[in-house]
Coordinates of C-alpha atoms in Angstrom, one line a residue:
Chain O
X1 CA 29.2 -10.2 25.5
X2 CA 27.6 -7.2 26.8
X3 CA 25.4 -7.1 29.8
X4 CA 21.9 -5.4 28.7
X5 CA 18.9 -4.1 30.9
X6 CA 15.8 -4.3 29.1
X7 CA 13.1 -2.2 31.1
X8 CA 9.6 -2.6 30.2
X9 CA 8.7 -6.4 29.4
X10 CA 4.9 -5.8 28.1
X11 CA 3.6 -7.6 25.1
X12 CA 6.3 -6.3 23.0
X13 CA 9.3 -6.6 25.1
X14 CA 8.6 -9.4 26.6
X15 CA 9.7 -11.6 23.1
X16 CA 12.1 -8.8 22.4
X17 CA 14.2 -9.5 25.9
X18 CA 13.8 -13.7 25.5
X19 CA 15.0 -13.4 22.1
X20 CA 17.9 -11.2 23.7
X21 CA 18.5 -14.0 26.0
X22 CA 18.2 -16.8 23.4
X23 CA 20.9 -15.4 21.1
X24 CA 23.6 -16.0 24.5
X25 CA 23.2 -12.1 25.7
X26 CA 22.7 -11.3 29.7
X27 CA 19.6 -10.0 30.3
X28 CA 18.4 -8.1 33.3
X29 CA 14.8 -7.3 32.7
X30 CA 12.7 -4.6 35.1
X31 CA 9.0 -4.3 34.6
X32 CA 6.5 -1.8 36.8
X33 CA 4.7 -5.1 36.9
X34 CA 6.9 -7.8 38.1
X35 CA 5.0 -10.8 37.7
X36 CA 5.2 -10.1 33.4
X37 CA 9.2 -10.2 34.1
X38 CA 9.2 -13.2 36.0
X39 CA 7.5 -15.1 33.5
X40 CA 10.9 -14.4 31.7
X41 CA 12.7 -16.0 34.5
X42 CA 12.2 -19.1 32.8
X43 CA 14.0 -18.0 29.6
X44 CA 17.0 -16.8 30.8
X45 CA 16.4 -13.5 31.8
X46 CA 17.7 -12.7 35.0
X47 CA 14.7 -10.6 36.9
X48 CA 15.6 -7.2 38.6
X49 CA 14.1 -5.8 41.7
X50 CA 14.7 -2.3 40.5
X51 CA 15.0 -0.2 37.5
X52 CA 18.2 0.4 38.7
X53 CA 19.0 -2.9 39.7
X54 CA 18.9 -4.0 36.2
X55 CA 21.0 -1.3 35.1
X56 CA 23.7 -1.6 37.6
X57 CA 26.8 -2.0 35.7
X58 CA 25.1 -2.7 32.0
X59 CA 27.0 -1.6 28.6
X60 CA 23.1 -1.3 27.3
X61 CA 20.0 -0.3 28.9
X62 CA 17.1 -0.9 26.2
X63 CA 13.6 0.7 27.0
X64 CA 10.2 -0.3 26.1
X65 CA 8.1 1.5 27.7
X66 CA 4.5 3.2 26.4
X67 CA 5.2 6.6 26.4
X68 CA 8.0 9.0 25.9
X69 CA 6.8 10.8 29.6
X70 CA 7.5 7.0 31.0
X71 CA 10.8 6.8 29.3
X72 CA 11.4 10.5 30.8
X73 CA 10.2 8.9 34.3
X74 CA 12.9 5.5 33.9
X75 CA 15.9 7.7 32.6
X76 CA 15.6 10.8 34.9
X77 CA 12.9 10.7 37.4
X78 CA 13.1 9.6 41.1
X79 CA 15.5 6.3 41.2
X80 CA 16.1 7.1 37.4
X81 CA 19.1 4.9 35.3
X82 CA 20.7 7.9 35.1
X83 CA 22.3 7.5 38.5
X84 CA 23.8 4.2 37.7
X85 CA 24.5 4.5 34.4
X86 CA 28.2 4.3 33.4
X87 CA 29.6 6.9 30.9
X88 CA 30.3 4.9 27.6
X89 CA 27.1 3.2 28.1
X90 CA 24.2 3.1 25.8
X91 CA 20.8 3.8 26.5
X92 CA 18.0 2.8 23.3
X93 CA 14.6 3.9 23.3
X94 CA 12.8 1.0 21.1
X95 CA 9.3 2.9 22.1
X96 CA 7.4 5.0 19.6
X97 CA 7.7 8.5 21.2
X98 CA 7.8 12.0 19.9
X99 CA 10.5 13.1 17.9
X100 CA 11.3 16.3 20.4
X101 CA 11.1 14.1 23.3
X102 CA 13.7 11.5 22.0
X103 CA 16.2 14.4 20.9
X104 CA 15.7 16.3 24.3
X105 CA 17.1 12.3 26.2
X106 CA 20.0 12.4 23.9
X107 CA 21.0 15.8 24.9
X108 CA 20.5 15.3 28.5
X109 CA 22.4 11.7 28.0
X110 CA 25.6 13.4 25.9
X111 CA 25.8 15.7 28.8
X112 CA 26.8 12.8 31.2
X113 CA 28.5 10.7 28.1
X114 CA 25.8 8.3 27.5
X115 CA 25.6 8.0 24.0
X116 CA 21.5 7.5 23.0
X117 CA 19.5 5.6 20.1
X118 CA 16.2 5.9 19.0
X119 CA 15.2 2.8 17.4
X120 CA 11.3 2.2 17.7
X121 CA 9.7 -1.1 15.8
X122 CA 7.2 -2.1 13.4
X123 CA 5.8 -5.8 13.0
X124 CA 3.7 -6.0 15.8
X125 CA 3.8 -8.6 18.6
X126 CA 4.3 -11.6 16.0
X127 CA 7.2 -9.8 14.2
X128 CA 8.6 -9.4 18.3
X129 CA 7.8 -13.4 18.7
X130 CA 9.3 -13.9 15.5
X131 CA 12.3 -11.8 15.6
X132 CA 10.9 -10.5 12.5
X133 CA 10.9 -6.5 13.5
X134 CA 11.5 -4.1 11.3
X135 CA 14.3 -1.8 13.2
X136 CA 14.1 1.8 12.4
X137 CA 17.4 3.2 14.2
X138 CA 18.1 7.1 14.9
X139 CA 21.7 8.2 16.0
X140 CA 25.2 7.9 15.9
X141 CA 26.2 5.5 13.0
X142 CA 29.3 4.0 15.3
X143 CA 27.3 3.5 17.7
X144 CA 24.6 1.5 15.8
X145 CA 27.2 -0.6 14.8
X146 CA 28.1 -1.5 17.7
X147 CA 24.4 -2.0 18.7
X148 CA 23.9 -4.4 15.2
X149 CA 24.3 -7.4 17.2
X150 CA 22.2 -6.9 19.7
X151 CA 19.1 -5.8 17.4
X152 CA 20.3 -9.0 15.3
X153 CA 18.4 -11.2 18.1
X154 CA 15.3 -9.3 17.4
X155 CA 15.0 -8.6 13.7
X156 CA 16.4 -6.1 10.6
X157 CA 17.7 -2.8 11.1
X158 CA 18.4 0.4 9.0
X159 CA 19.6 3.4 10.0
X160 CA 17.5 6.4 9.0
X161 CA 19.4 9.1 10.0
X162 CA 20.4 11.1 13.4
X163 CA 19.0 11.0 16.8
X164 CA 15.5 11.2 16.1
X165 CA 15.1 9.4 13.1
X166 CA 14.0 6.4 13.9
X167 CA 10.9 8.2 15.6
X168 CA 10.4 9.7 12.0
X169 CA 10.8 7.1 10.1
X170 CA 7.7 5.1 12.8
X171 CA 5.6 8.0 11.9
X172 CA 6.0 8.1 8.3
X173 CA 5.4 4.7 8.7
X174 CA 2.2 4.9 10.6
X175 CA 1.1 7.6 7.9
X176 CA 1.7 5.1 4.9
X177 CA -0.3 2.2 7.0
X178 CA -3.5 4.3 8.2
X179 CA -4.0 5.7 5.1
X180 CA -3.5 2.8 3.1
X181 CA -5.7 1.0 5.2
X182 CA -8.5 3.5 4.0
X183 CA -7.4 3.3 0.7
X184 CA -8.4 -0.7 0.9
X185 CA -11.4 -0.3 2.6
X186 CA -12.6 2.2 0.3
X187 CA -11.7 0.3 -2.7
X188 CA -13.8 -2.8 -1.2
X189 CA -17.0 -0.9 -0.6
X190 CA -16.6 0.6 -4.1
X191 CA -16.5 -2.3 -5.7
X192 CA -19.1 -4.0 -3.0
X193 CA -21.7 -1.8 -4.0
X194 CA -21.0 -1.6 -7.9
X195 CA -22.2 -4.9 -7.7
X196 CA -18.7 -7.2 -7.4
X197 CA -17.6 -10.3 -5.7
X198 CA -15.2 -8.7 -3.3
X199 CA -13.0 -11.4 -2.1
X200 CA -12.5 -11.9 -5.8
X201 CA -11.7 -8.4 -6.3
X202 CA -9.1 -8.6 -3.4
X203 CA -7.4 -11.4 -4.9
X204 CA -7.2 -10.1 -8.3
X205 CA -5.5 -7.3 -7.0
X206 CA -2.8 -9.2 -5.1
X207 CA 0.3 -8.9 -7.2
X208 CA -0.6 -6.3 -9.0
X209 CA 0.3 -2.5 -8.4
X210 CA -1.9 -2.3 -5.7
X211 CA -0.3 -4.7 -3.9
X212 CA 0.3 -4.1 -0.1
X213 CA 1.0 -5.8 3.0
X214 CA -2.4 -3.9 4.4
X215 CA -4.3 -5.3 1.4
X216 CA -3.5 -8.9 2.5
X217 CA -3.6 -8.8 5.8
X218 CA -6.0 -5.8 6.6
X219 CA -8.4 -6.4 3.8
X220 CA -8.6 -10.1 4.5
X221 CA -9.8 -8.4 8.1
X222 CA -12.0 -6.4 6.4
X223 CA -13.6 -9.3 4.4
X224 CA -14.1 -11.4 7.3
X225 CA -15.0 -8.9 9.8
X226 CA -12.4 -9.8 12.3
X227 CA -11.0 -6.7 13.7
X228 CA -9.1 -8.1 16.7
X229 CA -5.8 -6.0 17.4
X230 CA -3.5 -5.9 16.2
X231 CA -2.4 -2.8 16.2
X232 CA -5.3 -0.6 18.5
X233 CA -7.1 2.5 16.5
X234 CA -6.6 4.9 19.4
X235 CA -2.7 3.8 18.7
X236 CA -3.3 4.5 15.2
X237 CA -4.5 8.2 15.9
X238 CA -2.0 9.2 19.0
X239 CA 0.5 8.0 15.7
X240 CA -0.9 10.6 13.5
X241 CA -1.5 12.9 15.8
X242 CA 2.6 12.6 16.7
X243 CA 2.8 13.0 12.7
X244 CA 0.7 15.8 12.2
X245 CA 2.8 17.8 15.4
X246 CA 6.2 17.2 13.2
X247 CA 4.4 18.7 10.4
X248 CA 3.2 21.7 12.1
X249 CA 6.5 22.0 13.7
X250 CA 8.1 21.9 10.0
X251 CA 5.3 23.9 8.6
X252 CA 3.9 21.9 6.3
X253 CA 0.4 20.5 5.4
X254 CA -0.1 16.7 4.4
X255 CA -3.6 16.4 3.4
X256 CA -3.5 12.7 3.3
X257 CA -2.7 12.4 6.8
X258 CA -5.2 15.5 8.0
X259 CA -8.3 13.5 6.4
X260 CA -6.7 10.1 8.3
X261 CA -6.6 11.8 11.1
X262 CA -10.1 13.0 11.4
X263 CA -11.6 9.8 10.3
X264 CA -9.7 7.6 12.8
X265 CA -10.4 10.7 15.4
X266 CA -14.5 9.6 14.0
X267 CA -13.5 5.7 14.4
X268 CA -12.3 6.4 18.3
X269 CA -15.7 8.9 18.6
X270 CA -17.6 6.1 16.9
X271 CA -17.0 3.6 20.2
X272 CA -14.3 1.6 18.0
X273 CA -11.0 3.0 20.1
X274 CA -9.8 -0.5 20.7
X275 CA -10.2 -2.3 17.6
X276 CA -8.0 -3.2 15.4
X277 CA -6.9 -0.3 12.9
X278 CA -8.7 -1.9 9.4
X279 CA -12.1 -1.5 11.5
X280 CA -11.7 1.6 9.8
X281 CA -13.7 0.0 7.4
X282 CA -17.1 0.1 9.6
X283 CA -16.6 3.6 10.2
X284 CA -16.3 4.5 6.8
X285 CA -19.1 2.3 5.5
X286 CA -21.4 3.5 8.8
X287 CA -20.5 7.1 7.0
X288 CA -20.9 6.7 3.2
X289 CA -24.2 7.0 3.0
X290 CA -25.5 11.0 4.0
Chain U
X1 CA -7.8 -23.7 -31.5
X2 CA -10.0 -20.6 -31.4
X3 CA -9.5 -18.6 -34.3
X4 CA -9.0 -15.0 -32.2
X5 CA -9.6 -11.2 -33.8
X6 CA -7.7 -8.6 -31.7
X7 CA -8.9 -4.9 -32.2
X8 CA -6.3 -2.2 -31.2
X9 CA -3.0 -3.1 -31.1
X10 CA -1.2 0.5 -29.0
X11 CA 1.3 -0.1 -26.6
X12 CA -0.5 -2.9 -24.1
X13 CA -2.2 -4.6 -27.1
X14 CA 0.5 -5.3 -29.6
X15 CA 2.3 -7.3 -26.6
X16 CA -1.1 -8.7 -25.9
X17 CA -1.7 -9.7 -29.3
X18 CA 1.9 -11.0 -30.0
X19 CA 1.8 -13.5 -26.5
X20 CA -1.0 -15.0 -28.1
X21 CA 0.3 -15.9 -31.0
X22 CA 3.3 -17.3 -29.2
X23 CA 1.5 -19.3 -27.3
X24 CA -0.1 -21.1 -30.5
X25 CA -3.1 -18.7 -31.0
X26 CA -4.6 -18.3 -34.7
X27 CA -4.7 -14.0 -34.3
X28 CA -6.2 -11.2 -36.7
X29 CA -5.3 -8.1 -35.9
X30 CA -6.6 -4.6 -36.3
X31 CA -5.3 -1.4 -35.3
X32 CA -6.6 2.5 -36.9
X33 CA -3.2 3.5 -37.1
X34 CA -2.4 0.3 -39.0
X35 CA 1.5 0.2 -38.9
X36 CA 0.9 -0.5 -35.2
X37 CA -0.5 -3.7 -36.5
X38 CA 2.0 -4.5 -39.5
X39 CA 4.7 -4.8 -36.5
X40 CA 3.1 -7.1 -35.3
X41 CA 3.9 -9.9 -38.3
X42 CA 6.7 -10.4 -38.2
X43 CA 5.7 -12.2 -34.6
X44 CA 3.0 -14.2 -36.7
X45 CA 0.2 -12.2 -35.8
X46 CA -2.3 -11.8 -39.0
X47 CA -2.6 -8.2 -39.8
X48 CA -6.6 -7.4 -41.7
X49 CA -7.5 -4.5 -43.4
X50 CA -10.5 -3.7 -41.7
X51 CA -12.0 -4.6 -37.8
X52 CA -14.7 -6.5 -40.1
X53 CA -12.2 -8.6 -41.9
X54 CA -10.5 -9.5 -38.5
X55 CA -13.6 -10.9 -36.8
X56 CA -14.9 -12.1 -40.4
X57 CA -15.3 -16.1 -39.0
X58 CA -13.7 -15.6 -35.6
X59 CA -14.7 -17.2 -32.4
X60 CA -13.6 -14.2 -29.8
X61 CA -12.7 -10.6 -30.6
X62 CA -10.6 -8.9 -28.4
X63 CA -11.1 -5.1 -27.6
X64 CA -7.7 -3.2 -26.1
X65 CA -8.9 0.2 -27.7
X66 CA -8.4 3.8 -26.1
X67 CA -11.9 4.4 -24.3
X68 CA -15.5 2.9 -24.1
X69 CA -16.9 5.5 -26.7
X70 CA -13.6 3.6 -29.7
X71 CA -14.9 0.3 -28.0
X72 CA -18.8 1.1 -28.6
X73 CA -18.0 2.5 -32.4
X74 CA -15.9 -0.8 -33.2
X75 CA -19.0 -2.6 -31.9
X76 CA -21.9 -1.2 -33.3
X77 CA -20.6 2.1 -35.6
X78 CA -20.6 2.0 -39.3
X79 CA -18.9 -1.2 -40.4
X80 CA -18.6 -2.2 -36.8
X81 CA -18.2 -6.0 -35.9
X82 CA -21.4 -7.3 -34.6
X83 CA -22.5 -7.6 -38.5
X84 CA -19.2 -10.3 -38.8
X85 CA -19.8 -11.6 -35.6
X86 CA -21.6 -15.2 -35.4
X87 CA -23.9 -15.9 -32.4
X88 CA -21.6 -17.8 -29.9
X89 CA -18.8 -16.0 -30.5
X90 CA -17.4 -13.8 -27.3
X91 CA -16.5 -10.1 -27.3
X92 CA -13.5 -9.9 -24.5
X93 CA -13.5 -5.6 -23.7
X94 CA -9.8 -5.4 -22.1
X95 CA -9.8 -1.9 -22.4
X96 CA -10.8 0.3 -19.0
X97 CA -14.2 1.7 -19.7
X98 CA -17.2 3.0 -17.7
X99 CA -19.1 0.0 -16.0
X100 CA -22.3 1.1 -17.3
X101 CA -20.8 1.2 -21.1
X102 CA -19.5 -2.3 -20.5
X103 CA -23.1 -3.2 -19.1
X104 CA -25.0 -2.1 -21.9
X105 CA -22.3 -3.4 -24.1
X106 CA -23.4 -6.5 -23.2
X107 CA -27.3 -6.4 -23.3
X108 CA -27.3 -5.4 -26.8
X109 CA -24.5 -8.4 -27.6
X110 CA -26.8 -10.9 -25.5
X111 CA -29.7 -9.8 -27.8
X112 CA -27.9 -11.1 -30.9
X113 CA -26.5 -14.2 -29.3
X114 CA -23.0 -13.3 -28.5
X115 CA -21.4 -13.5 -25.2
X116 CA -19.6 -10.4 -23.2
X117 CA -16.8 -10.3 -20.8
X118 CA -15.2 -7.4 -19.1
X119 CA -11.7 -7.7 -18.4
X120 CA -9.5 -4.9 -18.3
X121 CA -5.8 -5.6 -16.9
X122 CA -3.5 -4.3 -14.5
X123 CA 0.5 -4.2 -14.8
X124 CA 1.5 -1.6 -17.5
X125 CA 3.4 -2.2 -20.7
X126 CA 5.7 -4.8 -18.4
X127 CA 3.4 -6.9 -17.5
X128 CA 1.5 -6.8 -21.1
X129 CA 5.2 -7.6 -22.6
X130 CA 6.2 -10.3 -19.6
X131 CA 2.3 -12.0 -19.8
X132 CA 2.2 -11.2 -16.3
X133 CA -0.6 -8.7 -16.2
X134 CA -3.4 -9.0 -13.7
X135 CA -7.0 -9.8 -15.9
X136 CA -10.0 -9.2 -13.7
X137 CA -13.1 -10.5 -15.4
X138 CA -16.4 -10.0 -15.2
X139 CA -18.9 -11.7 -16.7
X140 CA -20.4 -15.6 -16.9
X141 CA -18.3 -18.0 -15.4
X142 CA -18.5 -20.6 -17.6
X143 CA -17.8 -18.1 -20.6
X144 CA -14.8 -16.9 -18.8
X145 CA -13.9 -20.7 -18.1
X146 CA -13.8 -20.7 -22.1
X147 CA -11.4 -18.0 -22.2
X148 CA -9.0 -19.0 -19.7
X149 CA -6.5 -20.8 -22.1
X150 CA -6.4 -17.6 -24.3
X151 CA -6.4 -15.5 -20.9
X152 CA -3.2 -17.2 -19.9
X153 CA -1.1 -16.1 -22.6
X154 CA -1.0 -12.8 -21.2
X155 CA -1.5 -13.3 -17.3
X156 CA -2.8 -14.1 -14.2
X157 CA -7.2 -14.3 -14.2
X158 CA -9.3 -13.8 -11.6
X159 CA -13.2 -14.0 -12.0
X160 CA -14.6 -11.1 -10.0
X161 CA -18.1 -11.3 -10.3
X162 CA -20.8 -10.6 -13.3
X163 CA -20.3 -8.3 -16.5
X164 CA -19.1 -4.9 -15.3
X165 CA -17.4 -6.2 -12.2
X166 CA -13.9 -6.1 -14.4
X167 CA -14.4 -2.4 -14.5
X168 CA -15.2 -2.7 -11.1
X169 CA -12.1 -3.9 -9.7
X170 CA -9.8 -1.6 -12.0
X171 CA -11.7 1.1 -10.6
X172 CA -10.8 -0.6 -7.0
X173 CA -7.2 -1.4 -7.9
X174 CA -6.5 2.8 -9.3
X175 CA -8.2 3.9 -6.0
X176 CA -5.7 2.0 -4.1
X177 CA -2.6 2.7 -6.3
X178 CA -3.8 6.4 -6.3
X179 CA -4.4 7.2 -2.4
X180 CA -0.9 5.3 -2.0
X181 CA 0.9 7.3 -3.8
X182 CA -0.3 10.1 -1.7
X183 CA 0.9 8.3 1.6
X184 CA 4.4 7.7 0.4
X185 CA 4.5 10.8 -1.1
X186 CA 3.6 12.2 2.5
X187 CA 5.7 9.6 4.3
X188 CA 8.7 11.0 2.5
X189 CA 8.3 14.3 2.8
X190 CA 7.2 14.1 6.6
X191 CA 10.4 12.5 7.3
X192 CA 12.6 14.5 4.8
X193 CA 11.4 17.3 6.9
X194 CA 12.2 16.2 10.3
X195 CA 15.8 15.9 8.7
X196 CA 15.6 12.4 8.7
X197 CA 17.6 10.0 5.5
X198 CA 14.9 9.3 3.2
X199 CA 16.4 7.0 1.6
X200 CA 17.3 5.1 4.4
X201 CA 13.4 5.7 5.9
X202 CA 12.2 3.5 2.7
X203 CA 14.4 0.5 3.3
X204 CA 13.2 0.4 6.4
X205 CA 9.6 0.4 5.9
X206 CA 10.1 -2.4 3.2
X207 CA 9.2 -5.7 4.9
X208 CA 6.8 -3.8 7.4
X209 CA 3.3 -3.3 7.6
X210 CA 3.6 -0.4 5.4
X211 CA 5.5 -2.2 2.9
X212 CA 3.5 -1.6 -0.5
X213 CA 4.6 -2.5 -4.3
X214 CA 4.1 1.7 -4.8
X215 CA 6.3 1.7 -1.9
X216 CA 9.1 -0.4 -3.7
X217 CA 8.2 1.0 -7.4
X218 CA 7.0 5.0 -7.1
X219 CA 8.6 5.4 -3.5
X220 CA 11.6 4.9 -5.3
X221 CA 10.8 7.1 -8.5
X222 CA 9.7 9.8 -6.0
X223 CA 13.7 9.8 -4.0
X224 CA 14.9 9.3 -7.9
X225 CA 13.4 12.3 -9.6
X226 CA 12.7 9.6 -12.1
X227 CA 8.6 10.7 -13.1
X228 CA 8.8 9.1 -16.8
X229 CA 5.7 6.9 -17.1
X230 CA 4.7 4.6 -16.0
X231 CA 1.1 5.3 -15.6
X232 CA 0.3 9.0 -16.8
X233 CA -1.2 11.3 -14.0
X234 CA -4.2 12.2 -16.5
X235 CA -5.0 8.5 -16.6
X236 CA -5.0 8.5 -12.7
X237 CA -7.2 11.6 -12.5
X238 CA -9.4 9.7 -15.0
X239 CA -10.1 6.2 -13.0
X240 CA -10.7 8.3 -10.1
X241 CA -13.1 10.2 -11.9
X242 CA -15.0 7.1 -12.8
X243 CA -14.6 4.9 -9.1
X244 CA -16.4 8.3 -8.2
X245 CA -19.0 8.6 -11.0
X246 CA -19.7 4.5 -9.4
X247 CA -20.0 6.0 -5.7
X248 CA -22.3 8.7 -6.6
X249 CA -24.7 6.4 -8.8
X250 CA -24.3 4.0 -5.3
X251 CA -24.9 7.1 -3.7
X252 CA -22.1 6.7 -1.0
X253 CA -18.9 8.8 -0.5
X254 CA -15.6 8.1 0.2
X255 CA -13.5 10.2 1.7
X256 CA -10.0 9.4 0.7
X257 CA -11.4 8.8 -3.2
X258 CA -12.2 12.3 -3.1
X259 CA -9.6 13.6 -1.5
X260 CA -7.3 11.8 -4.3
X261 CA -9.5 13.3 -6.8
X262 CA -8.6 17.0 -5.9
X263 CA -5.2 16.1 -5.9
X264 CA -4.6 15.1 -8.9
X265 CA -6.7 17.4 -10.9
X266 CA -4.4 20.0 -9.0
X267 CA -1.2 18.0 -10.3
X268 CA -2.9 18.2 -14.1
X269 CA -3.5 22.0 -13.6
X270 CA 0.3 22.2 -11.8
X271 CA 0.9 21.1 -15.9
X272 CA 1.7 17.2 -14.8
X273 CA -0.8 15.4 -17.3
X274 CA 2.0 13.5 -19.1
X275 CA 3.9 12.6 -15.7
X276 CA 3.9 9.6 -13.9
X277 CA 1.4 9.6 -11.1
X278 CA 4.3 9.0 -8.5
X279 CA 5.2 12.6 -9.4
X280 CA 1.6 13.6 -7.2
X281 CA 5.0 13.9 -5.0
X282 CA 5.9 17.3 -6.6
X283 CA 2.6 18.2 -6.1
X284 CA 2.5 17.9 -2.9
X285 CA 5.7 19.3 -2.0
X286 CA 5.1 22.2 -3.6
X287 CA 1.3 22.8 -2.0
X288 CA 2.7 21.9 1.4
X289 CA 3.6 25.2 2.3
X290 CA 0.8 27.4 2.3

């Protein structure tokens, strides 16, 4: 059984490590805030001091952190993993952070024989609870085997590709979800103001080819007004935003993602940065008339 | 048993018409092109000589013709059915039509006694063959209570508000399908060009927040090649056209309508009428640099 550091225990990773721990792995969990890690305590997750404390001797040092600068700050900054690190170890970034930033850690980790995987999530805090997340894994193929049964205790995985990949795949992801969540509320406030019973409308298209997780879950939001996060609109744009950089990087122009970029970009401007995503709705109804 | 005339029998009514009869229907058939509807006898389907002589006596007539202006001359051109049809009797329009031709459709019925339902389908050939296409009625509820037995012979009903409101929410089930398209189209190619595996990137979205039946169904055409419709880009570009012609009588604008729009006139000019809409993917790809 492999000893794992899990650093970052927030909303997400706090499930993520007491799933760890309920599947019979040993878990030392760091958090900048203790007192969300020793909540864990009570779960079987041993509680570290340090960053470093919980990676003292680990096979595995998971991060979920919020940013890819933070991630920068646990690996390599002052009291970073780095230094206690083993070489055969495995460090796996489970955030969603640029692609560039998540290749530039590998490098610097293959350098002292670290080997790295990016493997950020989607499903949200009930698919962490739920060990229901969607895995999107980015590296070495030998090594995400050998990685399969930890990510076992916290949902499905699938390898997209190299180092890097997973953070693609989250973005293309993110792209499909914010658009499609436009796509719903516009469909709605068509039929709304043609003159149609929308919850009907919503149900008659469940099943068909219009069919989406965002229609049932996001336009039942929509329908009922309750735009609670879920996943934060501000989230939603920094997402796209990340997207839209890959594209430029590549060259390329997505129009789809531009236009959900500035209207999400008008959702934050509108006062609405902390609602859930489908609030979208409101900004686009607010702005259909003029 | 209702004695049921069924006018246009192309590739989604002949299946139509034929589940009927299966399911213990007494049905007259019509078609222009009247082989179409000799086919259909051997599957116990009547076959008349003229729209006239199917509706001669019946108690609902069944429209699945090309376009409201075929659906208007069966009605009330020369020999055209309201002559055979008895006050009480139902006109069901299954065909996709303009709401305000289904609307005035059924004023002038109303004025001669005969009831009107919209209640166009989604699902495709498949689901007309399988009787698993989605029927989105508008109209009077108890008349659509009436036609529920006959309804379920070819699918799954949902009443979604008063006469035009079918239309309605085929109009709201092509924007959806259509701006979806465009975000896995997108998603692909954004992750295709961060040298992620594509294929890999769709499994793992399926299950997620982003998972979508276009996901399962045109993502997978899209990493195929496979563009044989399906659901022909010109039809698309049509519905679109009409969801829009809906907003601007509402006189609201939605952003990611006409954004589809644009894109899919540019697929029909790119010489992509006859192609799947999935295939908005080549459209795409090849506008993306530039």
């Amino acid at each position: 059984m492999s000893l794992i550091a899990f650093i970052g225990t927030g909303i997400m990773g706090a499930p993520m490590a007491a799933n760890l721990a309920r599947h019979g792995h040993e878990v030392r969990a760091w958090n900048r805030t203790r007192g969300k890690a020793e909540a864990l305590a009570a779960q079987g997750v041993l509680v570290a001091g340090s960053a470093a404390e919980a990676t003292q001797g680990a096979d595995i040092a998971i991060l979920m952190v919020s940013t890819g600068d933070v991630a920068d700050a646990v690996l390599f900054g002052p009291g970073g993993i780095v230094a206690t690190l083993s070489p055969g170890a495995i460090v796996v970034v489970m955030s969603s952070i640029p692609v560039d930033t998540s290749r530039a850690q590998a490098a610097r980790l293959a350098a002292l024989g670290i080997d790295y995987v990016d493997a950020p999530v989607s499903g949200g805090e009930r698919g962490a609870i739920a060990a229901t997340l969607s895995i999107m894994a980015g590296g070495d193929g030998a090594v995400i085997e050998r990685l399969r049964p930890i990510f076992a205790a916290m949902g499905r995985t699938t390898h997209v590709g190299p180092v890097g990949s997973g953070q693609l795949a989250k973005l293309a992801n993110q792209l499909i979800v914010g658009v499609t969540i436009g796509a719903v509320a516009e469909a709605l406030l068509l039929a709304e103001a043609g003159g149609a019973d929308v919850v009907a409308v919503r149900d008659a298209l469940i099943g068909g080819f219009a069919d989406s997780t965002i229609l049932r879950q996001h336009g039942e939001r929509m329908i009922q007004g309750n735009f609670v996060p879920g996943g934060h609109a501000e989230v939603q744009l920094k997402d796209l935003r990340t997207g839209r950089a890959v594209a430029d990087a590549a060259g390329i122009t997505l129009p789809f993602q531009r236009l959900a970029e500035r209207l999400y970009a008008d959702m934050v401007a509108d006062g609405r940065p902390l609602l859930d995503h489908s609030a979208l709705y409101l900004t686009l109804k607010d702005r259909m008339r003029g």
